[in-house]
N, CA, C and O atoms as a GROMACS GRO file, in nm:
protein
  400
    1UNK      N    1   0.084  -0.117   0.000
    1UNK     CA    2   0.000   0.000   0.000
    1UNK      C    3   0.089   0.123   0.000
    1UNK      O    4   0.182   0.134   0.080
    2UNK      N    5   0.061   0.214  -0.089
    2UNK     CA    6   0.140   0.337  -0.095
    2UNK      C    7   0.079   0.442  -0.004
    2UNK      O    8  -0.043   0.454   0.009
    3UNK      N    9   0.166   0.517   0.059
    3UNK     CA   10   0.125   0.620   0.153
    3UNK      C   11   0.150   0.758   0.096
    3UNK      O   12   0.230   0.776   0.004
    4UNK      N   13   0.081   0.856   0.151
    4UNK     CA   14   0.105   0.996   0.116
    4UNK      C   15   0.241   1.034   0.171
    4UNK      O   16   0.275   1.000   0.284
    5UNK      N   17   0.318   1.104   0.091
    5UNK     CA   18   0.449   1.151   0.136
    5UNK      C   19   0.432   1.228   0.266
    5UNK      O   20   0.341   1.310   0.280
    6UNK      N   21   0.520   1.201   0.360
    6UNK     CA   22   0.509   1.262   0.493
    6UNK      C   23   0.507   1.415   0.489
    6UNK      O   24   0.442   1.478   0.573
    7UNK      N   25   0.575   1.474   0.392
    7UNK     CA   26   0.579   1.620   0.385
    7UNK      C   27   0.443   1.680   0.347
    7UNK      O   28   0.423   1.800   0.366
    8UNK      N   29   0.350   1.599   0.294
    8UNK     CA   30   0.219   1.648   0.255
    8UNK      C   31   0.109   1.616   0.357
    8UNK      O   32  -0.003   1.665   0.344
    9UNK      N   33   0.140   1.538   0.458
    9UNK     CA   34   0.037   1.493   0.552
    9UNK      C   35  -0.025   1.607   0.632
    9UNK      O   36  -0.140   1.598   0.674
   10UNK      N   37   0.050   1.715   0.653
   10UNK     CA   38  -0.007   1.829   0.725
   10UNK      C   39  -0.121   1.893   0.648
   10UNK      O   40  -0.205   1.962   0.706
   11UNK      N   41  -0.125   1.871   0.518
   11UNK     CA   42  -0.230   1.928   0.434
   11UNK      C   43  -0.360   1.848   0.441
   11UNK      O   44  -0.465   1.896   0.399
   12UNK      N   45  -0.352   1.726   0.493
   12UNK     CA   46  -0.470   1.641   0.504
   12UNK      C   47  -0.495   1.606   0.651
   12UNK      O   48  -0.470   1.494   0.695
   13UNK      N   49  -0.543   1.703   0.723
   13UNK     CA   50  -0.570   1.683   0.866
   13UNK      C   51  -0.720   1.674   0.891
   13UNK      O   52  -0.801   1.733   0.819
   14UNK      N   53  -0.754   1.601   0.993
   14UNK     CA   54  -0.891   1.596   1.043
   14UNK      C   55  -0.887   1.645   1.187
   14UNK      O   56  -0.808   1.596   1.268
   15UNK      N   57  -0.970   1.741   1.216
   15UNK     CA   58  -0.982   1.792   1.352
   15UNK      C   59  -1.110   1.732   1.409
   15UNK      O   60  -1.217   1.744   1.350
   16UNK      N   61  -1.098   1.667   1.525
   16UNK     CA   62  -1.211   1.591   1.579
   16UNK      C   63  -1.232   1.621   1.726
   16UNK      O   64  -1.137   1.642   1.802
   17UNK      N   65  -1.358   1.623   1.762
   17UNK     CA   66  -1.395   1.645   1.902
   17UNK      C   67  -1.517   1.558   1.928
   17UNK      O   68  -1.621   1.575   1.864
   18UNK      N   69  -1.507   1.466   2.022
   18UNK     CA   70  -1.618   1.374   2.051
   18UNK      C   71  -1.739   1.447   2.109
   18UNK      O   72  -1.853   1.421   2.068
   19UNK      N   73  -1.715   1.536   2.202
   19UNK     CA   74  -1.824   1.612   2.262
   19UNK      C   75  -1.773   1.753   2.294
   19UNK      O   76  -1.655   1.783   2.281
   20UNK      N   77  -1.863   1.837   2.336
   20UNK     CA   78  -1.827   1.976   2.362
   20UNK      C   79  -1.725   1.989   2.476
   20UNK      O   80  -1.649   2.086   2.480
   21UNK      N   81  -1.724   1.893   2.566
   21UNK     CA   82  -1.632   1.898   2.680
   21UNK      C   83  -1.496   1.836   2.652
   21UNK      O   84  -1.402   1.855   2.729
   22UNK      N   85  -1.484   1.763   2.544
   22UNK     CA   86  -1.358   1.696   2.511
   22UNK      C   87  -1.258   1.793   2.450
   22UNK      O   88  -1.295   1.897   2.395
   23UNK      N   89  -1.133   1.757   2.461
   23UNK     CA   90  -1.030   1.837   2.395
   23UNK      C   91  -1.027   1.802   2.245
   23UNK      O   92  -1.074   1.695   2.204
   24UNK      N   93  -0.973   1.891   2.169
   24UNK     CA   94  -0.965   1.871   2.024
   24UNK      C   95  -0.851   1.773   1.993
   24UNK      O   96  -0.741   1.784   2.048
   25UNK      N   97  -0.880   1.679   1.904
   25UNK     CA   98  -0.780   1.583   1.857
   25UNK      C   99  -0.754   1.612   1.710
   25UNK      O  100  -0.847   1.642   1.634
   26UNK      N  101  -0.630   1.602   1.669
   26UNK     CA  102  -0.593   1.625   1.530
   26UNK      C  103  -0.530   1.498   1.474
   26UNK      O  104  -0.440   1.440   1.534
   27UNK      N  105  -0.580   1.456   1.359
   27UNK     CA  106  -0.528   1.337   1.291
   27UNK      C  107  -0.471   1.378   1.156
   27UNK      O  108  -0.523   1.468   1.091
   28UNK      N  109  -0.365   1.311   1.115
   28UNK     CA  110  -0.308   1.331   0.981
   28UNK      C  111  -0.336   1.205   0.900
   28UNK      O  112  -0.315   1.093   0.946
   29UNK      N  113  -0.382   1.226   0.778
   29UNK     CA  114  -0.412   1.112   0.691
   29UNK      C  115  -0.282   1.057   0.631
   29UNK      O  116  -0.194   1.132   0.590
   30UNK      N  117  -0.272   0.926   0.627
   30UNK     CA  118  -0.155   0.859   0.571
   30UNK      C  119  -0.178   0.813   0.428
   30UNK      O  120  -0.083   0.793   0.352
   31UNK      N  121  -0.304   0.796   0.392
   31UNK     CA  122  -0.340   0.748   0.258
   31UNK      C  123  -0.436   0.846   0.193
   31UNK      O  124  -0.496   0.930   0.261
   32UNK      N  125  -0.450   0.835   0.061
   32UNK     CA  126  -0.542   0.923  -0.012
   32UNK      C  127  -0.683   0.908   0.042
   32UNK      O  128  -0.729   0.796   0.069
   33UNK      N  129  -0.751   1.019   0.056
   33UNK     CA  130  -0.884   1.022   0.115
   33UNK      C  131  -0.986   1.050   0.005
   33UNK      O  132  -0.966   1.138  -0.079
   34UNK      N  133  -1.095   0.974   0.006
   34UNK     CA  134  -1.202   1.000  -0.089
   34UNK      C  135  -1.313   1.078  -0.021
   34UNK      O  136  -1.310   1.095   0.101
   35UNK      N  137  -1.409   1.125  -0.097
   35UNK     CA  138  -1.518   1.209  -0.049
   35UNK      C  139  -1.469   1.347  -0.008
   35UNK      O  140  -1.532   1.413   0.075
   36UNK      N  141  -1.358   1.390  -0.064
   36UNK     CA  142  -1.311   1.526  -0.045
   36UNK      C  143  -1.314   1.596  -0.181
   36UNK      O  144  -1.322   1.529  -0.284
   37UNK      N  145  -1.307   1.725  -0.182
   37UNK     CA  146  -1.311   1.801  -0.307
   37UNK      C  147  -1.196   1.761  -0.400
   37UNK      O  148  -1.213   1.757  -0.522
   38UNK      N  149  -1.081   1.731  -0.342
   38UNK     CA  150  -0.964   1.700  -0.424
   38UNK      C  151  -0.955   1.553  -0.462
   38UNK      O  152  -0.859   1.515  -0.530
   39UNK      N  153  -1.049   1.468  -0.423
   39UNK     CA  154  -1.040   1.324  -0.448
   39UNK      C  155  -1.025   1.287  -0.596
   39UNK      O  156  -0.940   1.203  -0.627
   40UNK      N  157  -1.101   1.345  -0.689
   40UNK     CA  158  -1.080   1.309  -0.829
   40UNK      C  159  -0.939   1.343  -0.878
   40UNK      O  160  -0.878   1.266  -0.952
   41UNK      N  161  -0.889   1.457  -0.835
   41UNK     CA  162  -0.752   1.495  -0.872
   41UNK      C  163  -0.652   1.395  -0.814
   41UNK      O  164  -0.561   1.350  -0.884
   42UNK      N  165  -0.669   1.360  -0.688
   42UNK     CA  166  -0.578   1.265  -0.624
   42UNK      C  167  -0.582   1.129  -0.692
   42UNK      O  168  -0.478   1.065  -0.711
   43UNK      N  169  -0.702   1.085  -0.730
   43UNK     CA  170  -0.715   0.956  -0.798
   43UNK      C  171  -0.636   0.956  -0.929
   43UNK      O  172  -0.566   0.860  -0.960
   44UNK      N  173  -0.648   1.064  -1.005
   44UNK     CA  174  -0.576   1.074  -1.132
   44UNK      C  175  -0.424   1.081  -1.109
   44UNK      O  176  -0.348   1.021  -1.185
   45UNK      N  177  -0.382   1.152  -1.007
   45UNK     CA  178  -0.239   1.162  -0.977
   45UNK      C  179  -0.182   1.027  -0.934
   45UNK      O  180  -0.070   0.992  -0.970
   46UNK      N  181  -0.259   0.951  -0.857
   46UNK     CA  182  -0.215   0.817  -0.816
   46UNK      C  183  -0.194   0.730  -0.939
   46UNK      O  184  -0.094   0.658  -0.949
   47UNK      N  185  -0.288   0.735  -1.034
   47UNK     CA  186  -0.274   0.656  -1.156
   47UNK      C  187  -0.152   0.700  -1.237
   47UNK      O  188  -0.077   0.616  -1.288
   48UNK      N  189  -0.131   0.830  -1.249
   48UNK     CA  190  -0.014   0.879  -1.322
   48UNK      C  191   0.116   0.833  -1.256
   48UNK      O  192   0.211   0.795  -1.324
   49UNK      N  193   0.119   0.836  -1.124
   49UNK     CA  194   0.240   0.793  -1.052
   49UNK      C  195   0.263   0.644  -1.069
   49UNK      O  196   0.377   0.601  -1.087
   50UNK      N  197   0.157   0.564  -1.064
   50UNK     CA  198   0.172   0.420  -1.087
   50UNK      C  199   0.232   0.392  -1.224
   50UNK      O  200   0.322   0.309  -1.238
   51UNK      N  201   0.182   0.462  -1.325
   51UNK     CA  202   0.234   0.445  -1.461
   51UNK      C  203   0.381   0.485  -1.467
   51UNK      O  204   0.462   0.415  -1.527
   52UNK      N  205   0.416   0.598  -1.406
   52UNK     CA  206   0.555   0.642  -1.408
   52UNK      C  207   0.646   0.542  -1.336
   52UNK      O  208   0.756   0.513  -1.383
   53UNK      N  209   0.600   0.492  -1.224
   53UNK     CA  210   0.683   0.401  -1.144
   53UNK      C  211   0.701   0.263  -1.207
   53UNK      O  212   0.808   0.204  -1.197
   54UNK      N  213   0.596   0.212  -1.272
   54UNK     CA  214   0.597   0.072  -1.316
   54UNK      C  215   0.576   0.049  -1.464
   54UNK      O  216   0.547  -0.064  -1.505
   55UNK      N  217   0.590   0.153  -1.546
   55UNK     CA  218   0.565   0.134  -1.690
   55UNK      C  219   0.662   0.036  -1.753
   55UNK      O  220   0.627  -0.031  -1.850
   56UNK      N  221   0.784   0.025  -1.700
   56UNK     CA  222   0.880  -0.070  -1.756
   56UNK      C  223   0.844  -0.214  -1.721
   56UNK      O  224   0.880  -0.306  -1.795
   57UNK      N  225   0.774  -0.237  -1.611
   57UNK     CA  226   0.731  -0.372  -1.573
   57UNK      C  227   0.601  -0.413  -1.640
   57UNK      O  228   0.580  -0.531  -1.669
   58UNK      N  229   0.514  -0.316  -1.666
   58UNK     CA  230   0.381  -0.344  -1.720
   58UNK      C  231   0.349  -0.250  -1.835
   58UNK      O  232   0.263  -0.163  -1.822
   59UNK      N  233   0.417  -0.266  -1.948
   59UNK     CA  234   0.400  -0.170  -2.059
   59UNK      C  235   0.259  -0.167  -2.117
   59UNK      O  236   0.210  -0.060  -2.154
   60UNK      N  237   0.193  -0.282  -2.127
   60UNK     CA  238   0.057  -0.283  -2.182
   60UNK      C  239  -0.039  -0.209  -2.089
   60UNK      O  240  -0.121  -0.129  -2.134
   61UNK      N  241  -0.028  -0.237  -1.960
   61UNK     CA  242  -0.114  -0.172  -1.861
   61UNK      C  243  -0.085  -0.022  -1.856
   61UNK      O  244  -0.178   0.058  -1.848
   62UNK      N  245   0.040   0.015  -1.859
   62UNK     CA  246   0.078   0.156  -1.852
   62UNK      C  247   0.018   0.233  -1.970
   62UNK      O  248  -0.032   0.345  -1.954
   63UNK      N  249   0.024   0.176  -2.086
   63UNK     CA  250  -0.031   0.241  -2.205
   63UNK      C  251  -0.183   0.256  -2.193
   63UNK      O  252  -0.238   0.362  -2.223
   64UNK      N  253  -0.250   0.149  -2.149
   64UNK     CA  254  -0.396   0.153  -2.135
   64UNK      C  255  -0.439   0.256  -2.030
   64UNK      O  256  -0.533   0.332  -2.053
   65UNK      N  257  -0.371   0.258  -1.916
   65UNK     CA  258  -0.407   0.351  -1.809
   65UNK      C  259  -0.379   0.494  -1.852
   65UNK      O  260  -0.457   0.584  -1.820
   66UNK      N  261  -0.269   0.516  -1.922
   66UNK     CA  262  -0.234   0.651  -1.966
   66UNK      C  263  -0.335   0.710  -2.063
   66UNK      O  264  -0.360   0.831  -2.063
   67UNK      N  265  -0.394   0.625  -2.146
   67UNK     CA  266  -0.481   0.678  -2.251
   67UNK      C  267  -0.629   0.643  -2.235
   67UNK      O  268  -0.713   0.700  -2.304
   68UNK      N  269  -0.661   0.551  -2.144
   68UNK     CA  270  -0.799   0.504  -2.141
   68UNK      C  271  -0.872   0.516  -2.009
   68UNK      O  272  -0.978   0.454  -1.992
   69UNK      N  273  -0.819   0.593  -1.915
   69UNK     CA  274  -0.886   0.605  -1.785
   69UNK      C  275  -0.980   0.724  -1.784
   69UNK      O  276  -0.946   0.832  -1.832
   70UNK      N  277  -1.099   0.704  -1.728
   70UNK     CA  278  -1.190   0.812  -1.696
   70UNK      C  279  -1.238   0.786  -1.554
   70UNK      O  280  -1.314   0.693  -1.528
   71UNK      N  281  -1.190   0.870  -1.461
   71UNK     CA  282  -1.215   0.851  -1.318
   71UNK      C  283  -1.166   0.712  -1.277
   71UNK      O  284  -1.045   0.688  -1.275
   72UNK      N  285  -1.258   0.620  -1.244
   72UNK     CA  286  -1.214   0.487  -1.204
   72UNK      C  287  -1.256   0.381  -1.306
   72UNK      O  288  -1.265   0.262  -1.273
   73UNK      N  289  -1.283   0.424  -1.429
   73UNK     CA  290  -1.320   0.334  -1.537
   73UNK      C  291  -1.209   0.329  -1.640
   73UNK      O  292  -1.152   0.432  -1.676
   74UNK      N  293  -1.180   0.209  -1.688
   74UNK     CA  294  -1.081   0.192  -1.794
   74UNK      C  295  -1.153   0.154  -1.922
   74UNK      O  296  -1.226   0.055  -1.927
   75UNK      N  297  -1.133   0.233  -2.026
   75UNK     CA  298  -1.193   0.208  -2.156
   75UNK      C  299  -1.081   0.165  -2.250
   75UNK      O  300  -1.004   0.249  -2.298
   76UNK      N  301  -1.073   0.036  -2.277
   76UNK     CA  302  -0.966  -0.016  -2.361
   76UNK      C  303  -1.012  -0.145  -2.427
   76UNK      O  304  -1.126  -0.187  -2.410
   77UNK      N  305  -0.925  -0.204  -2.501
   77UNK     CA  306  -0.956  -0.330  -2.569
   77UNK      C  307  -0.830  -0.398  -2.616
   77UNK      O  308  -0.719  -0.351  -2.589
   78UNK      N  309  -0.847  -0.508  -2.684
   78UNK     CA  310  -0.734  -0.584  -2.736
   78UNK      C  311  -0.772  -0.649  -2.868
   78UNK      O  312  -0.890  -0.669  -2.897
   79UNK      N  313  -0.673  -0.680  -2.947
   79UNK     CA  314  -0.696  -0.736  -3.080
   79UNK      C  315  -0.737  -0.882  -3.077
   79UNK      O  316  -0.803  -0.930  -3.169
   80UNK      N  317  -0.698  -0.955  -2.972
   80UNK     CA  318  -0.729  -1.097  -2.963
   80UNK      C  319  -0.734  -1.139  -2.816
   80UNK      O  320  -0.699  -1.062  -2.727
   81UNK      N  321  -0.778  -1.261  -2.793
   81UNK     CA  322  -0.794  -1.313  -2.656
   81UNK      C  323  -0.660  -1.316  -2.582
   81UNK      O  324  -0.654  -1.278  -2.466
   82UNK      N  325  -0.555  -1.361  -2.648
   82UNK     CA  326  -0.424  -1.368  -2.582
   82UNK      C  327  -0.380  -1.229  -2.534
   82UNK      O  328  -0.337  -1.213  -2.419
   83UNK      N  329  -0.392  -1.129  -2.620
   83UNK     CA  330  -0.354  -0.992  -2.584
   83UNK      C  331  -0.442  -0.939  -2.470
   83UNK      O  332  -0.393  -0.869  -2.381
   84UNK      N  333  -0.569  -0.971  -2.474
   84UNK     CA  334  -0.660  -0.927  -2.368
   84UNK      C  335  -0.621  -0.988  -2.234
   84UNK      O  336  -0.626  -0.921  -2.132
   85UNK      N  337  -0.584  -1.114  -2.234
   85UNK     CA  338  -0.541  -1.181  -2.110
   85UNK      C  339  -0.411  -1.122  -2.057
   85UNK      O  340  -0.395  -1.106  -1.936
   86UNK      N  341  -0.319  -1.091  -2.146
   86UNK     CA  342  -0.193  -1.029  -2.105
   86UNK      C  343  -0.219  -0.890  -2.045
   86UNK      O  344  -0.161  -0.855  -1.942
   87UNK      N  345  -0.305  -0.814  -2.109
   87UNK     CA  346  -0.340  -0.681  -2.059
   87UNK      C  347  -0.404  -0.691  -1.921
   87UNK      O  348  -0.368  -0.617  -1.830
   88UNK      N  349  -0.499  -0.782  -1.907
   88UNK     CA  350  -0.566  -0.801  -1.778
   88UNK      C  351  -0.464  -0.837  -1.669
   88UNK      O  352  -0.468  -0.782  -1.559
   89UNK      N  353  -0.375  -0.928  -1.701
   89UNK     CA  354  -0.273  -0.971  -1.603
   89UNK      C  355  -0.187  -0.852  -1.560
   89UNK      O  356  -0.160  -0.835  -1.441
   90UNK      N  357  -0.145  -0.771  -1.655
   90UNK     CA  358  -0.062  -0.655  -1.624
   90UNK      C  359  -0.141  -0.549  -1.546
   90UNK      O  360  -0.087  -0.488  -1.453
   91UNK      N  361  -0.267  -0.527  -1.581
   91UNK     CA  362  -0.348  -0.429  -1.509
   91UNK      C  363  -0.367  -0.470  -1.364
   91UNK      O  364  -0.355  -0.387  -1.273
   92UNK      N  365  -0.396  -0.597  -1.341
   92UNK     CA  366  -0.414  -0.646  -1.204
   92UNK      C  367  -0.285  -0.625  -1.124
   92UNK      O  368  -0.289  -0.579  -1.010
   93UNK      N  369  -0.171  -0.659  -1.184
   93UNK     CA  370  -0.043  -0.644  -1.116
   93UNK      C  371  -0.010  -0.497  -1.089
   93UNK      O  372   0.037  -0.463  -0.981
   94UNK      N  373  -0.035  -0.410  -1.187
   94UNK     CA  374  -0.007  -0.267  -1.170
   94UNK      C  375  -0.091  -0.210  -1.057
   94UNK      O  376  -0.039  -0.141  -0.969
   95UNK      N  377  -0.220  -0.237  -1.059
   95UNK     CA  378  -0.309  -0.183  -0.956
   95UNK      C  379  -0.283  -0.245  -0.820
   95UNK      O  380  -0.292  -0.177  -0.718
   96UNK      N  381  -0.250  -0.372  -0.817
   96UNK     CA  382  -0.217  -0.437  -0.690
   96UNK      C  383  -0.092  -0.371  -0.628
   96UNK      O  384  -0.085  -0.352  -0.507
   97UNK      N  385   0.005  -0.338  -0.712
   97UNK     CA  386   0.126  -0.270  -0.664
   97UNK      C  387   0.096  -0.135  -0.602
   97UNK      O  388   0.172  -0.087  -0.519
   98UNK      N  389  -0.016  -0.074  -0.642
   98UNK     CA  390  -0.057   0.054  -0.584
   98UNK      C  391  -0.153   0.037  -0.468
   98UNK      O  392  -0.209   0.135  -0.418
   99UNK      N  393  -0.173  -0.087  -0.425
   99UNK     CA  394  -0.260  -0.112  -0.310
   99UNK      C  395  -0.408  -0.111  -0.344
   99UNK      O  396  -0.492  -0.089  -0.257
  100UNK      N  397  -0.441  -0.134  -0.471
  100UNK     CA  398  -0.583  -0.132  -0.513
  100UNK      C  399  -0.634  -0.273  -0.528
  100UNK      O  400  -0.751  -0.293  -0.562
   0.00000   0.00000   0.00000
């Protein structure tokens, strides 16, 4: 599982208070957070980073992700069954390496 770089964690804080009498607790997020305004941007950046990090190991997957992603959907294809199976294998490995 990939984590947010420590230098950026101060930018993703949650301030929490259980009740009015409790003291304030501050948490820093270690992983990308969804349901925030920046979540779509973060999702795209994670995909770009995965491609940059592992394109030499998974060239078919890297090409498909670079050109065929829309949010969390991949729009791609293959010329034959063998190529489709190779692409699927590489996509699973690429995404698994990113903790997905």
